[in-house]
JSON list of C-alpha atoms in Angstrom, two decimals:
[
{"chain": "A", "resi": 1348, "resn": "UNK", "atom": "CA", "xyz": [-27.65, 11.81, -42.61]},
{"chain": "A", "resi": 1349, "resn": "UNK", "atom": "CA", "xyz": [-25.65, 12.30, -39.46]},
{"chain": "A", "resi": 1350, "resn": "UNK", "atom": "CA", "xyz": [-22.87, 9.06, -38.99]},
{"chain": "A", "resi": 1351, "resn": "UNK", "atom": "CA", "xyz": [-22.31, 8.27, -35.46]},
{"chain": "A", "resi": 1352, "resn": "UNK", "atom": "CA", "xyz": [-19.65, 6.69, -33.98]},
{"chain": "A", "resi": 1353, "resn": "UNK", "atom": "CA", "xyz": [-19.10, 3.58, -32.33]},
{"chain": "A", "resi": 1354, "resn": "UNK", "atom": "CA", "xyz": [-19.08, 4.10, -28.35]},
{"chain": "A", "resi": 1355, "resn": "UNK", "atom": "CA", "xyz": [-15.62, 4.41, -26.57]},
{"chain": "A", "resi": 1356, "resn": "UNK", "atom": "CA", "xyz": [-14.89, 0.95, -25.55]},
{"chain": "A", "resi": 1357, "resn": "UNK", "atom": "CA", "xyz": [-15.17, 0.63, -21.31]},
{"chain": "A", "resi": 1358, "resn": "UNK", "atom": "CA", "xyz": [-11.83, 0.30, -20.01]},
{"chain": "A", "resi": 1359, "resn": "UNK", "atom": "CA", "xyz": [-12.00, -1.51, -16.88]},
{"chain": "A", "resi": 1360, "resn": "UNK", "atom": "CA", "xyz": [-8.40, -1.61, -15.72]},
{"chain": "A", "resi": 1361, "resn": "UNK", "atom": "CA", "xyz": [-8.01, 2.13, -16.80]},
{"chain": "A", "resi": 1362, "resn": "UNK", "atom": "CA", "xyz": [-11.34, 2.74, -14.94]},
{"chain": "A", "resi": 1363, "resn": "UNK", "atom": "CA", "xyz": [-9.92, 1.04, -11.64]},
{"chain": "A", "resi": 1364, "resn": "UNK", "atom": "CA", "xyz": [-6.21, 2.82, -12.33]},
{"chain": "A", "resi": 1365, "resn": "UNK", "atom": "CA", "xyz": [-8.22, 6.30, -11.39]},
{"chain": "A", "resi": 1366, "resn": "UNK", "atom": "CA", "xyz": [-10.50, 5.11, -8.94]},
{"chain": "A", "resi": 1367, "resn": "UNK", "atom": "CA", "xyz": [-7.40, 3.90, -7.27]},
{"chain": "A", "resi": 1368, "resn": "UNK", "atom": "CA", "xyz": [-5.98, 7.57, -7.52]},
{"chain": "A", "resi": 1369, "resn": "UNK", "atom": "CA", "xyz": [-8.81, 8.62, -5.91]},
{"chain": "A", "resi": 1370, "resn": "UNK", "atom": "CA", "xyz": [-9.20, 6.35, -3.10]},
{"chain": "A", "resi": 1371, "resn": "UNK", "atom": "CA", "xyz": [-5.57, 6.57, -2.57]},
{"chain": "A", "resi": 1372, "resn": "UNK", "atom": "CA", "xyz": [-5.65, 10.46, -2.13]},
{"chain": "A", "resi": 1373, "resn": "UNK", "atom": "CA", "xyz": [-9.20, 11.07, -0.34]},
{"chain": "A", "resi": 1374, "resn": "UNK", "atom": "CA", "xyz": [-9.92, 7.85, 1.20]},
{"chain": "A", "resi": 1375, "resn": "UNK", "atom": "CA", "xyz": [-12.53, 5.47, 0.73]},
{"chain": "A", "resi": 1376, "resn": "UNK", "atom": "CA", "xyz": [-15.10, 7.15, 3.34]},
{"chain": "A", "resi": 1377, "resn": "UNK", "atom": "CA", "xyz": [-14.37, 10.60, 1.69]},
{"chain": "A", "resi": 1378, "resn": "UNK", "atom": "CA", "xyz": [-14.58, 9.28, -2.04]},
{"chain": "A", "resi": 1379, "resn": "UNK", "atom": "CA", "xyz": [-18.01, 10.01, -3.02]},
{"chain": "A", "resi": 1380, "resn": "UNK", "atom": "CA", "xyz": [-19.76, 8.17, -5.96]},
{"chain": "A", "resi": 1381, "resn": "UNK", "atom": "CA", "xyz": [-20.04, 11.31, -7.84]},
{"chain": "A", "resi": 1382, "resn": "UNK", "atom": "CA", "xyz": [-16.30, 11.92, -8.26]},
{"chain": "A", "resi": 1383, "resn": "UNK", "atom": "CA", "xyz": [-15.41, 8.28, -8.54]},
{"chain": "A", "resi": 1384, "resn": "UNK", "atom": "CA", "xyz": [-17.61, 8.14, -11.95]},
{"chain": "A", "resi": 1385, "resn": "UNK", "atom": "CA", "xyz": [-16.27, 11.55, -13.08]},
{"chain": "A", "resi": 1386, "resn": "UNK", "atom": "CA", "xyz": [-13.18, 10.47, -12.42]},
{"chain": "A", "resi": 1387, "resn": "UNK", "atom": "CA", "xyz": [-13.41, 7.31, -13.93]},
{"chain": "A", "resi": 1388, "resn": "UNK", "atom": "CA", "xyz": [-13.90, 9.00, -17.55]},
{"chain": "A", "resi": 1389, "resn": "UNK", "atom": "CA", "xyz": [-17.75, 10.71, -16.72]},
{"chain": "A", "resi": 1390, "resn": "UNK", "atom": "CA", "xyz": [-19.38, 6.95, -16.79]},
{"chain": "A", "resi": 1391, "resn": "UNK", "atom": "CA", "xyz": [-22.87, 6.78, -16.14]},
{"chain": "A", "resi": 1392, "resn": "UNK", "atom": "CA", "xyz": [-24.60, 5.25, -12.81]},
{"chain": "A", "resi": 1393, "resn": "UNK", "atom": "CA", "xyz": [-25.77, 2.46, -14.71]},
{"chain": "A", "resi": 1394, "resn": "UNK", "atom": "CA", "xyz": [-22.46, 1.52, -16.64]},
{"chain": "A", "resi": 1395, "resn": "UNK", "atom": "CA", "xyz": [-20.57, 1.52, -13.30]},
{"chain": "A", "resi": 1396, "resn": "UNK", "atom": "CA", "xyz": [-23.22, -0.41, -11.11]},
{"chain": "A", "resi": 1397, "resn": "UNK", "atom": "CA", "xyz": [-23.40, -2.70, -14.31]},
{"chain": "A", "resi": 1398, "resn": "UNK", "atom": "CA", "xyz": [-19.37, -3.17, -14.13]},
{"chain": "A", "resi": 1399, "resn": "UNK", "atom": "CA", "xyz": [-18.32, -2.91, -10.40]},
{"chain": "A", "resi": 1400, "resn": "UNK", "atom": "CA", "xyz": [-22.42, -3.69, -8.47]},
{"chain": "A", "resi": 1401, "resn": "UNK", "atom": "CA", "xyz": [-21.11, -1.10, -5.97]},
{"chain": "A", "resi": 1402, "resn": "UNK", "atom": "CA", "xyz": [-18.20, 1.12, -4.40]},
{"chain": "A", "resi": 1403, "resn": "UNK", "atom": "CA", "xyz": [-17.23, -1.46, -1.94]},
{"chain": "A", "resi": 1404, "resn": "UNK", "atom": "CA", "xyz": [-16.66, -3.80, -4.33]},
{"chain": "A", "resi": 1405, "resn": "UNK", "atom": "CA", "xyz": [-14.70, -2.03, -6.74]},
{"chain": "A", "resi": 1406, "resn": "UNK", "atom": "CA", "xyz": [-12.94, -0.95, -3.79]},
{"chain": "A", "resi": 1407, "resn": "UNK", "atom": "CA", "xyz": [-11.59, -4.58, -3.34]},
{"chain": "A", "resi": 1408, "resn": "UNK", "atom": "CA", "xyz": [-10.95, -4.64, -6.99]},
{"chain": "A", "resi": 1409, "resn": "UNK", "atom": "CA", "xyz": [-8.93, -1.07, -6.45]},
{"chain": "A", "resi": 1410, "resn": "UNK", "atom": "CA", "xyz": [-7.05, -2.88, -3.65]},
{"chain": "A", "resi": 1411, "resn": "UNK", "atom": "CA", "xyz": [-6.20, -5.79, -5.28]},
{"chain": "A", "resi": 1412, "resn": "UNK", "atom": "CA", "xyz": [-4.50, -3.74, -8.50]},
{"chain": "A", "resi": 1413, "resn": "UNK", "atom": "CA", "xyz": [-2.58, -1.85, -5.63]},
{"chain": "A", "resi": 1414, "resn": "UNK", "atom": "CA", "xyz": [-1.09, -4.70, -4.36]},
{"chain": "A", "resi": 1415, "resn": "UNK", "atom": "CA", "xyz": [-0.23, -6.20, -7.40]},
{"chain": "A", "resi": 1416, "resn": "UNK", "atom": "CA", "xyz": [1.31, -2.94, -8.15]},
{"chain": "A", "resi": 1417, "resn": "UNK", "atom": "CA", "xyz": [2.35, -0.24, -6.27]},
{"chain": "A", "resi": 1418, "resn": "UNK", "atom": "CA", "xyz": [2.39, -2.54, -3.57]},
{"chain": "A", "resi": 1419, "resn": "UNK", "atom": "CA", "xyz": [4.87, -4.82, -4.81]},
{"chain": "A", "resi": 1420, "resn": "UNK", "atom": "CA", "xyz": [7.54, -2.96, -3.30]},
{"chain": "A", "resi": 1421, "resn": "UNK", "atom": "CA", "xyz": [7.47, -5.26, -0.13]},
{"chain": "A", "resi": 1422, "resn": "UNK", "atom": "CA", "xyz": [8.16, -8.45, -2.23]},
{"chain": "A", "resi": 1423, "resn": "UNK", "atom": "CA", "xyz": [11.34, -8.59, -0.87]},
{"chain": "A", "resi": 1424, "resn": "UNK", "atom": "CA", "xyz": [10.08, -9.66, 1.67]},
{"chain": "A", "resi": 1425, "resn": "UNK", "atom": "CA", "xyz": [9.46, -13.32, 0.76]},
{"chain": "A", "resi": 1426, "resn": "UNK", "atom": "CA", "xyz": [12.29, -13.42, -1.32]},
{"chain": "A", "resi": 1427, "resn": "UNK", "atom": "CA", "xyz": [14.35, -16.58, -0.18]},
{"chain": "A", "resi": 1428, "resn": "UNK", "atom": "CA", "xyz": [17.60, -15.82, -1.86]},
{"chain": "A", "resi": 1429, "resn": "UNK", "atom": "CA", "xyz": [18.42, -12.30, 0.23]},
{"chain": "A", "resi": 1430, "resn": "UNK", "atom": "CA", "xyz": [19.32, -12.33, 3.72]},
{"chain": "A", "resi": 1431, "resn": "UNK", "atom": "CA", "xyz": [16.67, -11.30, 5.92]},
{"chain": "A", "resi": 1432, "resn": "UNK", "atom": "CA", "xyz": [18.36, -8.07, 6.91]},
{"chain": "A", "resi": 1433, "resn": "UNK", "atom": "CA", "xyz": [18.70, -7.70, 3.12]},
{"chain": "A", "resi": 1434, "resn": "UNK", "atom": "CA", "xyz": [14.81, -7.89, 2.68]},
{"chain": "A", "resi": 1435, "resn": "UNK", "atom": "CA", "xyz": [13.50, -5.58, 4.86]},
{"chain": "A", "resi": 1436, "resn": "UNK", "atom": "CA", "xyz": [16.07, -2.71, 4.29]},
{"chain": "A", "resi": 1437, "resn": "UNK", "atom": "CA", "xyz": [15.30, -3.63, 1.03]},
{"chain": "A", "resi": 1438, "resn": "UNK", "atom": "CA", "xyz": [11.13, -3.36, 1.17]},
{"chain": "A", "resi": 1439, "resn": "UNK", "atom": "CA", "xyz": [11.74, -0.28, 3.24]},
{"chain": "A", "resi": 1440, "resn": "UNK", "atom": "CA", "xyz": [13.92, 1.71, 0.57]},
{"chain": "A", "resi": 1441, "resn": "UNK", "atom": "CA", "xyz": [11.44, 1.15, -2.38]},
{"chain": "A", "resi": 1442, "resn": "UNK", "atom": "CA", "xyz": [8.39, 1.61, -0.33]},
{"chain": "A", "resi": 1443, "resn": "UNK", "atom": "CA", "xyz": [9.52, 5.00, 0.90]},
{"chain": "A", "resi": 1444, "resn": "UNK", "atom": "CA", "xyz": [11.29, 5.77, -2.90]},
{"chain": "A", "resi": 1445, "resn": "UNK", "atom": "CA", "xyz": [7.44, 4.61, -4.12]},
{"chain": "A", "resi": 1446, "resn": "UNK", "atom": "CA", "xyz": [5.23, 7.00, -1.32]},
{"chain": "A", "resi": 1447, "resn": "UNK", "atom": "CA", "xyz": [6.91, 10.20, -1.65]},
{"chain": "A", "resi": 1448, "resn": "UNK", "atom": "CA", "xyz": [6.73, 9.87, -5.18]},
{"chain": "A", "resi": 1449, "resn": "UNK", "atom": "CA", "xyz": [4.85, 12.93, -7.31]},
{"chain": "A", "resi": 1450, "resn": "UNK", "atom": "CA", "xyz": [3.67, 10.53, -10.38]},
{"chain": "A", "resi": 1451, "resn": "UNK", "atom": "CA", "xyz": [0.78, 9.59, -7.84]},
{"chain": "A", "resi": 1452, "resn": "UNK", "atom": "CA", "xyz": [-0.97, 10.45, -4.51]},
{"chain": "A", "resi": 1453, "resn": "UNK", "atom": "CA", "xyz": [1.34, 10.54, -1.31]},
{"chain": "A", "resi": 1454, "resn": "UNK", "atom": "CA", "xyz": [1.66, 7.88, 0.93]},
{"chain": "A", "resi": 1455, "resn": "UNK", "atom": "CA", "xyz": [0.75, 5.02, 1.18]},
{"chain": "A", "resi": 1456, "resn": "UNK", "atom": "CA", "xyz": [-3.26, 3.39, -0.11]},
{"chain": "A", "resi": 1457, "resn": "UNK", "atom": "CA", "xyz": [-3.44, 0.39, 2.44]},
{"chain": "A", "resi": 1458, "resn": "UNK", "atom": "CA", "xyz": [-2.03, 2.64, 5.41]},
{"chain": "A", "resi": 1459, "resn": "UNK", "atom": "CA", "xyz": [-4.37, 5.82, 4.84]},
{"chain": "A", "resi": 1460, "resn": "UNK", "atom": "CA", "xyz": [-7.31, 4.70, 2.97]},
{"chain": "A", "resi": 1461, "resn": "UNK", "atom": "CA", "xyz": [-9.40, 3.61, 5.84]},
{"chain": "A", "resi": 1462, "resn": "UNK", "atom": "CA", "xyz": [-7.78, 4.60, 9.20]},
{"chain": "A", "resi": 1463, "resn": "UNK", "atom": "CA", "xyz": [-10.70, 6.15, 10.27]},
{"chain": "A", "resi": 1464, "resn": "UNK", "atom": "CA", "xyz": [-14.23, 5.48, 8.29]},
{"chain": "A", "resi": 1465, "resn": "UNK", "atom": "CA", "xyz": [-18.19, 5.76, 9.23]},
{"chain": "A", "resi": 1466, "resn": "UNK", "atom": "CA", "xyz": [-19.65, 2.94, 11.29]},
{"chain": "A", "resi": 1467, "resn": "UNK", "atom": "CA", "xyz": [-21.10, 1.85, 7.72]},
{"chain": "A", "resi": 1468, "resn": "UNK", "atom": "CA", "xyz": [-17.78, 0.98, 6.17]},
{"chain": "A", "resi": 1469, "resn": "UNK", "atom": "CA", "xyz": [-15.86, -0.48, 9.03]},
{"chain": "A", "resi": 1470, "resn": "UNK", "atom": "CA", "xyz": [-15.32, -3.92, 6.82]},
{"chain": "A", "resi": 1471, "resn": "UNK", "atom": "CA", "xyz": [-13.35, -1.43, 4.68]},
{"chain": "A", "resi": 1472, "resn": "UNK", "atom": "CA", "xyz": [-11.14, -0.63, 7.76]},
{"chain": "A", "resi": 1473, "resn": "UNK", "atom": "CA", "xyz": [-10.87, -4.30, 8.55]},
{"chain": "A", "resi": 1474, "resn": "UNK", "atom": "CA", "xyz": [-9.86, -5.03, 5.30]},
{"chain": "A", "resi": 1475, "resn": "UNK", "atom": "CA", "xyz": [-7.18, -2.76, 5.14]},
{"chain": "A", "resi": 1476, "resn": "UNK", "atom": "CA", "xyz": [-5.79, -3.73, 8.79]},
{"chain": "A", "resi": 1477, "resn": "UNK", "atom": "CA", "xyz": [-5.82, -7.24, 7.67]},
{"chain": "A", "resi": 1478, "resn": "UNK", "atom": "CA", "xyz": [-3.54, -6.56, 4.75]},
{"chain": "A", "resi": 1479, "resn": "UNK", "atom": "CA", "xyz": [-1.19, -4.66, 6.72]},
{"chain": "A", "resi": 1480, "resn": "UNK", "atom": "CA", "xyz": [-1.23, -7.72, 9.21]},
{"chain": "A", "resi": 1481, "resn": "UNK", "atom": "CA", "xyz": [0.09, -9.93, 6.37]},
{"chain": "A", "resi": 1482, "resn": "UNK", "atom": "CA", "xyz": [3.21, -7.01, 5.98]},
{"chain": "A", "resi": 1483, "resn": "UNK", "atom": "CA", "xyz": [3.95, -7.22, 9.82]},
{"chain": "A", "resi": 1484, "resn": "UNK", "atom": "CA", "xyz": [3.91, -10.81, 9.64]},
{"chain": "A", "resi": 1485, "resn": "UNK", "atom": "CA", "xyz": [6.17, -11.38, 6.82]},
{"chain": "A", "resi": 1486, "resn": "UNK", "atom": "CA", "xyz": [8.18, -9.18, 8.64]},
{"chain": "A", "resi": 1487, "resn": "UNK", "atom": "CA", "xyz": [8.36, -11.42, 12.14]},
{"chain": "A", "resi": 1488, "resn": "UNK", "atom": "CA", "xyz": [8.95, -14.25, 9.65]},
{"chain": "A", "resi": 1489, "resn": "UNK", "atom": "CA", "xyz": [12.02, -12.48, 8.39]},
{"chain": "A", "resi": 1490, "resn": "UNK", "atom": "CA", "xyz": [13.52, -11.64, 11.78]},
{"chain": "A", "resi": 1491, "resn": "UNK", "atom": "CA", "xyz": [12.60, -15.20, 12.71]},
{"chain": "A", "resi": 1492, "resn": "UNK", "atom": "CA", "xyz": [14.57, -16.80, 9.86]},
{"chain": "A", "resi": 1493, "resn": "UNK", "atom": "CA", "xyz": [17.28, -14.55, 11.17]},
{"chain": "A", "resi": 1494, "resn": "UNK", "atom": "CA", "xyz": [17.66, -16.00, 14.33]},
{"chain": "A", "resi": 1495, "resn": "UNK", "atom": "CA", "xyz": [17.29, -18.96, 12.87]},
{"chain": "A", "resi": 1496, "resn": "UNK", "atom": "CA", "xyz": [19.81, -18.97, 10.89]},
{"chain": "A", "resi": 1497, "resn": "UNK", "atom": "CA", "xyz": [22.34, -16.68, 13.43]},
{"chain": "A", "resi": 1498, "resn": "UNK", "atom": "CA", "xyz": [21.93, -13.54, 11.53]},
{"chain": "A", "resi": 1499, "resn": "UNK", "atom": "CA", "xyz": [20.51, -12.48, 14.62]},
{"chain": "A", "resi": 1500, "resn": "UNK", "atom": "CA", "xyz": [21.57, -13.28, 18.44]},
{"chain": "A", "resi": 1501, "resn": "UNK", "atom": "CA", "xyz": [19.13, -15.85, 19.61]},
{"chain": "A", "resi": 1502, "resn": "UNK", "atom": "CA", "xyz": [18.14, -13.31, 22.68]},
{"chain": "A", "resi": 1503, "resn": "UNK", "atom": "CA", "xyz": [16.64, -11.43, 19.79]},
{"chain": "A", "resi": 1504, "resn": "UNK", "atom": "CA", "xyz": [13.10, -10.18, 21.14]},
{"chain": "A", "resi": 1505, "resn": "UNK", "atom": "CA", "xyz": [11.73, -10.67, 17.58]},
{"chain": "A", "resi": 1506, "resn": "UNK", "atom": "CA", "xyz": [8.09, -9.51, 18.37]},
{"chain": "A", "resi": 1507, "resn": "UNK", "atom": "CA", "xyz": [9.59, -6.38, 19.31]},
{"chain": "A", "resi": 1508, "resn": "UNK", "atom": "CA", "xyz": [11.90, -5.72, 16.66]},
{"chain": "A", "resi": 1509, "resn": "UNK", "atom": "CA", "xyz": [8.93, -6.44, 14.36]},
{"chain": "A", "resi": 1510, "resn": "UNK", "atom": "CA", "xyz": [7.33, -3.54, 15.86]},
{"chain": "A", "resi": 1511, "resn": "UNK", "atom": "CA", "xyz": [10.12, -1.42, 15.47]},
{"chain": "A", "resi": 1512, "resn": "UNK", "atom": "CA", "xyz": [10.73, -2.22, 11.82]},
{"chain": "A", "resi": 1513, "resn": "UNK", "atom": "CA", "xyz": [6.58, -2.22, 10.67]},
{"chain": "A", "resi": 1514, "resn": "UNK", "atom": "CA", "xyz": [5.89, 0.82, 12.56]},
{"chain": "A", "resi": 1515, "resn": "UNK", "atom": "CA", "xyz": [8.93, 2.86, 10.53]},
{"chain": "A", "resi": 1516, "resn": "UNK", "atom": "CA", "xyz": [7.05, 1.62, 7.69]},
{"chain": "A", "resi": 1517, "resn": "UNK", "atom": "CA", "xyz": [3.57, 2.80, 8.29]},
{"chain": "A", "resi": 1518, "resn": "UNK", "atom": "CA", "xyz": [4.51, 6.01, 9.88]},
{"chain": "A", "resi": 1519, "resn": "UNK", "atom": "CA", "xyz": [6.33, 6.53, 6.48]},
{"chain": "A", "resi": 1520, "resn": "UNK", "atom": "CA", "xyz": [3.23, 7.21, 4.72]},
{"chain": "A", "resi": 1521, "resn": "UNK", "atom": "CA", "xyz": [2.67, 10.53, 7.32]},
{"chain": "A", "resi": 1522, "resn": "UNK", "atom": "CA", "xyz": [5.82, 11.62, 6.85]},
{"chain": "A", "resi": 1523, "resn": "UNK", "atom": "CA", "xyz": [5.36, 11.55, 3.03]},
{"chain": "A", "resi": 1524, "resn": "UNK", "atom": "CA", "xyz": [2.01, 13.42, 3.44]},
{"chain": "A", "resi": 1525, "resn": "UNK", "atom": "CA", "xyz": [3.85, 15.98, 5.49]},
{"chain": "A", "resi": 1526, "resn": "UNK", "atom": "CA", "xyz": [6.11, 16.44, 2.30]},
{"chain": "A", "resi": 1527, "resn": "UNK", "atom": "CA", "xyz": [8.90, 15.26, 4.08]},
{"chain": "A", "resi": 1528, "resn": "UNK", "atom": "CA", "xyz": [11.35, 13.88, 1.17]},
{"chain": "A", "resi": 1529, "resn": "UNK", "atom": "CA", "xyz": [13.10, 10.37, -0.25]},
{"chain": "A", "resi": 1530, "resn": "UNK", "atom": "CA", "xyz": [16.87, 11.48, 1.04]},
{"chain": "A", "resi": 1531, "resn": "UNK", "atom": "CA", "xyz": [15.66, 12.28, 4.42]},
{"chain": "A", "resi": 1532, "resn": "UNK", "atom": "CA", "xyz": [13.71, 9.28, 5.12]},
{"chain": "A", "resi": 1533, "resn": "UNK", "atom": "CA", "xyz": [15.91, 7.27, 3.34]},
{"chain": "A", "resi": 1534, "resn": "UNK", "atom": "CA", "xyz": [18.84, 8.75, 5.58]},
{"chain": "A", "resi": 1535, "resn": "UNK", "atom": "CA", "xyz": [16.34, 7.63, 8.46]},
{"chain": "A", "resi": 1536, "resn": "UNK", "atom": "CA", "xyz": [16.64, 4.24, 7.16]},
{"chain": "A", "resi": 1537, "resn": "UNK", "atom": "CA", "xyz": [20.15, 4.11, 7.18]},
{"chain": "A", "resi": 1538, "resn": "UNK", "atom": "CA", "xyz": [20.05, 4.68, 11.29]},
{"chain": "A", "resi": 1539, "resn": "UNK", "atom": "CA", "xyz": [17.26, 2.02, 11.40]},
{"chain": "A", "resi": 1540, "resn": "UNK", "atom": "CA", "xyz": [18.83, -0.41, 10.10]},
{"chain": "A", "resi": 1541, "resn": "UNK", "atom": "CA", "xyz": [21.61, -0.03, 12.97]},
{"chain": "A", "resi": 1542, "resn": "UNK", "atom": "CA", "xyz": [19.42, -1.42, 15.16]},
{"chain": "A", "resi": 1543, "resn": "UNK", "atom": "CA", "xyz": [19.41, -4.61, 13.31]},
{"chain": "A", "resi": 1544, "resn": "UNK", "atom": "CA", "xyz": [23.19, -4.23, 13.52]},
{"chain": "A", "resi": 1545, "resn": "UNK", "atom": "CA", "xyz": [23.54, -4.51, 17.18]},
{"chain": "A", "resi": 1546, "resn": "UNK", "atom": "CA", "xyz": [21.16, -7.35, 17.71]},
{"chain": "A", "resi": 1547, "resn": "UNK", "atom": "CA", "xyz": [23.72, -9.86, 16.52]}
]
């Protein structure tokens, strides 16, 4: 008599590590359902319906592991006890050290998952822009605290220099696409963060 064995056990945070891979290099519009449960370990419609209901909402659950780690190189960023300047040179560094590293897909997942998507998944694309609207904004609230505090001369147009510091760090994940590497960016940096420099 033939002894079978026990079923691999579902791994759920395994299963959402390479659906995050996937998302992260294709996009969410281009990630079809197909490859997300081949990728996932070869899981059967029924299993992942039965242990996600659908793609959008193990996107979410994709995002939300993303944030709580690869993402967690803006933390910085509401870290009272460095100086404002401090925490966004600081969030910039690691987040352009973590996107043009090979261990994982180029770039970065909340920038170029959903730029562009099908009328259908435009919550997807809202999603995403509201995420990177909480990064801008703890930036402003940095730059604020600097003025506040006379880091930065009180003339400081801080809704501008937001801008300028936020857009270095989303254009960061095309230049790491491009295969531009770390020491050049993080050169770039450097020369950014003169700009902070001169505003006291």
């Amino acid at each position: 008599m033939v002894r079978t064995g026990r079923p691999r056990k579902f791994n759920r945070e395994e299963a959402v590590s390479r659906a995050m891979m996937l998302f992260w290099e294709h996009g969410y519009d281009s990630t079809s359902l197909a490859e997300l449960k081949k990728g996932m370990g070869g899981i059967s419609s029924a299993s992942f319906y039965a242990a996600f209901e659908s793609k959008d909402a193990l996107f979410k659950e994709v995002l939300a592991q993303y944030l709580a780690t690869f993402g967690q190189v803006s933390a910085s960023l509401t870290d009272p006890s460095l100086s404002p300047r401090t925490a966004i040179e600081l969030t910039i560094r690691s987040s352009a050290k973590m996107q043009t590293e090979q261990t994982h897909p180029l770039g970065c997942l909340v920038v170029l998952s959903a730029n562009t998507c099908s009328a259908d998944n435009v919550h997807i694309r809202e999603l995403l822009t509201k995420e990177r609207a909480a990064t801008r904004h703890k930036i402003y609230a940095c730059i604020k605290r600097a003025v506040m505090n006379g880091e930065l001369a009180e003339a400081t147009d801080i809704a501008m220099l937001t801008t300028l510091f936020n857009t270095f760090l989303e254009g960061i994940s095309t230049e790491a696409r491009d295969g531009i590497p770390f020491e050049v960016i993080n050169a770039a940096v450097t020369k950014l963060m003169e700009v902070w420099d001169m505003s006291k």
